[in-house]
Short mmCIF file of C-alpha atoms in Angstrom, two decimals:
data_model
loop_
_atom_site.label_atom_id
_atom_site.label_comp_id
_atom_site.label_asym_id
_atom_site.label_seq_id
_atom_site.Cartn_x
_atom_site.Cartn_y
_atom_site.Cartn_z
CA MET A 503 50.00 147.48 91.76
CA ALA A 504 53.00 149.78 91.46
CA ASN A 505 54.04 151.85 94.47
CA SER A 506 57.26 153.22 95.88
CA ASN A 507 57.32 150.98 98.97
CA LYS A 508 57.83 147.74 97.08
CA SER A 509 61.59 147.52 97.28
CA SER A 510 61.67 147.97 101.05
CA LYS A 511 59.13 145.19 101.58
CA SER A 512 60.84 142.81 99.20
CA SER A 513 64.30 143.30 100.68
CA GLU A 514 63.27 141.33 103.79
CA THR A 515 63.03 138.12 101.76
CA PRO A 516 65.92 135.67 102.19
CA VAL A 517 68.07 135.62 99.09
CA ALA A 518 68.15 132.33 97.25
CA PRO A 519 71.33 131.57 95.38
CA ALA A 520 70.76 132.41 91.75
CA VAL A 521 72.25 129.87 89.40
CA ALA A 522 71.69 131.04 85.86
CA SER A 523 71.34 128.62 83.05
CA PRO A 524 72.42 128.15 80.43
CA ASP A 525 75.99 128.69 81.57
CA ALA A 526 78.59 130.69 79.70
CA LYS A 527 79.77 127.60 77.78
CA SER A 528 76.29 126.75 76.51
CA LYS A 529 75.45 126.95 72.85
CA ALA A 530 71.87 127.89 73.69
CA PRO A 531 70.88 131.47 72.90
CA ALA A 532 70.66 133.97 75.74
CA ILE A 533 67.26 134.26 77.39
CA ASP A 534 65.32 137.16 75.88
CA ILE A 535 61.71 137.03 77.08
CA GLY A 536 61.29 140.76 77.56
CA ILE A 537 62.35 140.75 81.22
CA SER A 538 65.82 142.06 82.09
CA ASP A 539 68.44 139.70 83.51
CA GLU A 540 68.37 141.61 86.80
CA ASP A 541 64.57 141.35 87.07
CA ARG A 542 64.57 137.65 86.12
CA LYS A 543 67.12 137.01 88.86
CA ALA A 544 65.09 138.91 91.48
CA VAL A 545 61.87 137.10 90.53
CA ALA A 546 63.63 133.71 90.55
CA GLN A 547 65.09 134.39 94.00
CA HIS A 548 61.69 135.31 95.44
CA LEU A 549 60.06 132.33 93.74
CA SER A 550 62.73 130.10 95.30
CA VAL A 551 61.71 131.29 98.76
CA PHE A 552 58.06 130.80 97.83
CA LEU A 553 58.83 127.28 96.57
CA ALA A 554 60.64 126.46 99.83
CA ASP A 555 57.65 127.65 101.87
CA ALA A 556 55.20 125.77 99.65
CA TYR A 557 57.25 122.57 99.83
CA THR A 558 57.62 122.79 103.60
CA LEU A 559 53.86 123.28 103.97
CA TYR A 560 53.24 120.34 101.61
CA LEU A 561 55.46 118.08 103.73
CA LYS A 562 53.80 119.18 106.97
CA THR A 563 50.31 118.66 105.49
CA HIS A 564 51.25 115.17 104.26
CA ASN A 565 52.73 114.32 107.68
CA PHE A 566 49.52 115.38 109.40
CA HIS A 567 47.44 113.38 106.89
CA TRP A 568 49.37 110.27 107.89
CA ASN A 569 49.33 110.90 111.63
CA VAL A 570 46.02 112.57 112.51
CA THR A 571 43.96 110.78 115.18
CA GLY A 572 40.89 111.45 117.26
CA PRO A 573 37.22 112.22 116.63
CA MET A 574 38.03 114.39 113.59
CA PHE A 575 40.16 111.67 111.97
CA ASN A 576 38.08 110.94 108.89
CA ALA A 577 37.23 114.54 108.01
CA LEU A 578 40.80 115.77 108.52
CA HIS A 579 42.41 112.77 106.84
CA VAL A 580 40.37 113.50 103.71
CA MET A 581 40.84 117.30 103.94
CA PHE A 582 44.61 117.03 104.41
CA GLU A 583 44.86 114.60 101.48
CA GLY A 584 43.04 117.03 99.20
CA GLN A 585 45.30 119.87 100.30
CA TYR A 586 48.62 118.04 100.02
CA THR A 587 47.67 116.61 96.61
CA GLU A 588 46.86 120.08 95.30
CA GLN A 589 50.04 121.49 96.85
CA TRP A 590 52.17 118.73 95.31
CA ASN A 591 50.86 119.50 91.85
CA ALA A 592 51.56 123.23 92.31
CA LEU A 593 55.19 122.67 93.33
CA ASP A 594 56.11 121.57 89.83
CA GLU A 595 54.59 124.68 88.28
CA ILE A 596 56.54 126.94 90.65
CA ALA A 597 59.84 125.16 89.99
CA GLU A 598 59.25 125.18 86.24
CA ARG A 599 58.61 128.93 86.32
CA ILE A 600 61.97 129.44 88.02
CA ARG A 601 63.54 127.34 85.25
CA ALA A 602 61.73 129.33 82.55
CA LEU A 603 63.31 132.47 84.00
CA GLY A 604 66.73 130.86 83.49
CA TYR A 605 67.60 129.76 87.01
CA ASN A 606 67.84 126.47 88.85
CA ALA A 607 65.07 125.74 91.32
CA PRO A 608 66.06 124.74 94.84
CA GLY A 609 65.52 121.03 95.26
CA SER A 610 67.21 119.76 98.41
CA TYR A 611 65.99 119.64 101.97
CA ALA A 612 69.01 121.74 102.97
CA GLU A 613 68.02 124.48 100.50
CA PHE A 614 64.37 124.36 101.55
CA MET A 615 65.29 124.56 105.25
CA GLU A 616 67.55 127.54 104.60
CA LEU A 617 65.03 129.43 102.47
CA SER A 618 61.71 128.59 104.15
CA SER A 619 60.04 130.91 106.64
CA ILE A 620 58.10 127.88 107.94
CA LYS A 621 60.22 126.27 110.62
CA GLU A 622 59.65 122.84 112.05
CA GLU A 623 57.91 123.11 115.38
CA PRO A 624 59.26 121.07 118.29
CA GLY A 625 57.43 117.91 119.23
CA LEU A 626 56.37 116.78 115.75
CA GLU A 627 57.99 113.39 116.32
CA LYS A 628 55.11 112.53 118.68
CA SER A 629 52.29 113.91 116.51
CA PRO A 630 50.33 116.81 117.98
CA ASP A 631 46.59 116.49 118.53
CA TRP A 632 44.29 117.40 115.66
CA ARG A 633 43.67 120.96 116.91
CA GLU A 634 47.40 121.70 116.98
CA MET A 635 47.78 120.18 113.52
CA VAL A 636 45.05 122.45 112.18
CA ARG A 637 46.57 125.49 113.93
CA GLN A 638 49.98 124.78 112.43
CA LEU A 639 48.49 124.40 108.95
CA VAL A 640 46.64 127.73 109.30
CA VAL A 641 49.93 129.40 110.24
CA GLY A 642 51.73 127.58 107.40
CA ASN A 643 49.20 128.56 104.75
CA GLU A 644 49.40 132.17 105.89
CA ALA A 645 53.22 132.07 105.72
CA VAL A 646 52.96 130.82 102.13
CA CYS A 647 50.58 133.71 101.40
CA ARG A 648 53.10 136.22 102.75
CA SER A 649 55.96 134.85 100.64
CA ALA A 650 53.65 134.78 97.59
CA ARG A 651 52.81 138.45 98.13
CA LYS A 652 56.50 139.38 98.35
CA ALA A 653 57.22 137.48 95.15
CA LEU A 654 54.15 139.06 93.53
CA GLU A 655 55.50 142.55 94.23
CA VAL A 656 58.80 141.71 92.55
CA ALA A 657 57.06 140.03 89.60
CA ASP A 658 54.82 143.08 89.19
CA ASP A 659 57.84 145.40 89.18
CA ALA A 660 59.36 143.19 86.45
CA ASP A 661 56.13 143.09 84.38
CA ASP A 662 56.29 139.30 84.67
CA ASP A 663 52.65 138.49 83.96
CA PRO A 664 52.95 134.66 83.95
CA THR A 665 54.55 134.69 87.41
CA GLU A 666 51.95 137.16 88.69
CA ASP A 667 49.14 134.96 87.38
CA MET A 668 50.59 131.85 89.01
CA LEU A 669 51.11 133.63 92.33
CA ILE A 670 47.59 135.07 92.36
CA GLN A 671 46.19 131.57 91.84
CA ARG A 672 48.36 130.24 94.68
CA LEU A 673 47.24 133.08 96.96
CA GLN A 674 43.60 132.22 96.32
CA THR A 675 44.22 128.57 97.19
CA HIS A 676 46.25 129.18 100.35
CA GLU A 677 43.94 131.91 101.65
CA LYS A 678 40.98 129.57 101.17
CA ASN A 679 42.83 126.71 102.90
CA ALA A 680 43.68 128.96 105.86
CA TRP A 681 40.06 130.09 106.14
CA MET A 682 38.67 126.55 106.01
CA LEU A 683 41.18 125.26 108.55
CA ARG A 684 40.67 128.23 110.88
CA SER A 685 36.90 127.61 110.77
CA LEU A 686 37.49 124.22 112.38
CA LEU A 687 38.95 125.93 115.44
CA GLN A 688 36.24 128.57 115.94
#
């Protein structure tokens, strides 16, 4: 996967604050997992953006599960539930990978709003129709794919195989979700 254009692509990613742990006063040994401190920080920052996108998509999917109406209600209610349940379970794995790299995972709505590329669309307080819900979830899944790819480039540069593996699995899931949702609109 190595190529010389990686750093220019990755530099577009918002920078998450990197809070290393353990702190300087800790009695725990320094982290030595075969990835440099600089690379661990870069991977953790990109994973933080990915986590923010994934969490924002999870919340939107759950919202639409609760509020979908119309002739597609049953099918979409069930589909959205399957997607948000899978997404919820994945969030923990992403956050725990950030922690394994020695950094704190973002965990507040303020942090997620700052880091996420998925912005709340106007009018959600009155629940869009099912077609608009599906369209927004296609766009959201594709945004998660883009942030996963940026994080994957940085993880590849760092030879961080566990992060690469996790991100590849997430890409497969979100690409499939986007395809299935898009098919409903064709």
